[in-house]
Coordinates of C-alpha atoms in Angstrom, one line a residue:
X1410 CA 116.1 105.0 133.2
X1411 CA 115.1 102.4 136.7
X1412 CA 113.7 99.5 136.8
X1413 CA 110.3 100.0 139.1
X1414 CA 108.1 97.1 139.7
X1415 CA 104.0 97.2 140.8
X1416 CA 102.1 95.1 143.3
X1417 CA 99.4 94.6 143.2
X1418 CA 97.4 92.9 146.3
X1419 CA 94.8 90.5 145.4
X1420 CA 92.3 92.2 147.1
X1421 CA 92.7 95.7 144.2
X1422 CA 93.4 92.8 141.6
X1423 CA 89.4 91.3 142.5
X1424 CA 88.1 94.6 141.8
X1425 CA 89.6 95.1 138.2
X1426 CA 87.8 95.1 134.9
X1427 CA 88.5 92.2 132.2
X1428 CA 91.3 93.0 130.3
X1429 CA 89.6 93.0 126.6
X1430 CA 92.1 92.9 123.5
X1431 CA 91.0 93.4 120.1
X1432 CA 93.0 91.8 116.2
X1433 CA 93.0 94.3 113.6
X1434 CA 93.9 93.0 110.6
X1435 CA 95.1 95.0 108.0
X1436 CA 95.9 95.0 104.2
X1437 CA 99.9 95.9 104.2
X1438 CA 101.2 97.8 100.8
X1439 CA 103.0 98.1 98.5
X1440 CA 106.8 99.4 100.0
X1441 CA 105.4 98.0 103.6
X1442 CA 104.7 94.7 102.3
X1443 CA 107.7 93.8 101.3
X1444 CA 109.8 95.4 103.7
X1445 CA 107.2 93.6 106.2
X1446 CA 108.1 90.1 105.0
X1447 CA 111.8 90.8 104.7
X1448 CA 112.0 91.6 108.1
X1449 CA 109.9 88.6 108.8
X1450 CA 111.8 86.4 107.5
X1451 CA 115.9 88.1 109.4
X1452 CA 113.9 87.6 112.1
X1453 CA 112.9 83.6 111.7
X1454 CA 116.0 83.1 110.0
X1455 CA 118.0 83.5 113.6
X1456 CA 115.9 84.2 116.3
X1457 CA 113.7 81.1 115.7
X1458 CA 117.1 79.2 115.3
X1459 CA 118.7 81.0 118.4
X1460 CA 115.6 80.9 120.9
X1461 CA 118.7 82.0 123.9
X1462 CA 118.7 84.5 126.2
X1463 CA 122.0 85.7 125.7
X1464 CA 121.0 87.0 121.3
X1465 CA 119.7 90.4 122.0
X1466 CA 117.9 91.9 119.3
X1467 CA 116.3 95.6 118.8
X1468 CA 112.1 95.5 118.4
X1469 CA 112.7 98.8 117.1
X1470 CA 112.5 98.1 113.4
X1471 CA 109.6 95.9 114.3
X1472 CA 107.5 98.4 116.2
X1473 CA 108.3 101.1 113.2
X1474 CA 106.1 98.5 111.2
X1475 CA 103.5 98.7 113.1
X1476 CA 103.0 102.5 112.5
X1477 CA 101.3 101.4 109.5
X1478 CA 98.8 104.6 107.9
X1479 CA 95.6 102.1 107.5
X1480 CA 95.7 102.6 111.0
X1481 CA 94.4 105.8 111.0
X1482 CA 90.9 106.3 112.0
X1483 CA 88.2 105.3 108.6
X1484 CA 87.5 109.4 108.2
X1485 CA 91.4 109.5 107.4
X1486 CA 91.0 107.1 105.0
X1487 CA 92.1 104.1 107.4
X1488 CA 89.4 101.5 108.8
X1489 CA 86.6 102.0 111.0
X1490 CA 88.7 100.2 113.4
X1491 CA 86.9 98.2 117.0
X1492 CA 87.9 99.8 120.5
X1493 CA 88.9 101.9 119.5
X1494 CA 87.4 104.1 122.2
X1495 CA 90.4 101.6 124.4
X1496 CA 91.9 105.2 126.0
X1497 CA 95.9 102.9 124.5
X1498 CA 94.4 102.8 121.1
X1499 CA 93.7 107.3 121.7
X1500 CA 97.2 107.6 122.7
X1501 CA 98.2 105.7 119.5
X1502 CA 96.0 107.3 117.4
X1503 CA 97.5 111.2 118.9
X1504 CA 101.1 109.6 118.5
X1505 CA 100.1 108.6 114.8
X1506 CA 98.9 111.5 114.3
X1507 CA 101.4 114.2 115.3
X1508 CA 103.9 111.4 113.2
X1509 CA 102.5 112.2 110.0
X1510 CA 101.7 116.0 110.5
X1511 CA 105.2 115.9 110.8
X1512 CA 106.4 113.3 108.2
X1513 CA 104.0 116.0 105.5
X1514 CA 105.6 119.4 106.9

């Protein structure tokens, strides 16, 4: 994959809407809870002490923990998430639905 640099002129930046972020707290149940704390301890032990850029790490394990079933919409057993009409949220929801449909099949 090649590197892509996106430059925006100051005039363009002034016309952009303000960035809005929503923090959503969820309760993690077993077996994800144990896995989450194990990964957190491993990450903290290794990268909490070694803050060098020379240390490489694979974020895929942490990304897998972000695919928790509680992130699915309210009608599917999850929570009613504020900001769920945000384009990033809709993409995440579509990917999650696809993943869970494949895993159930």
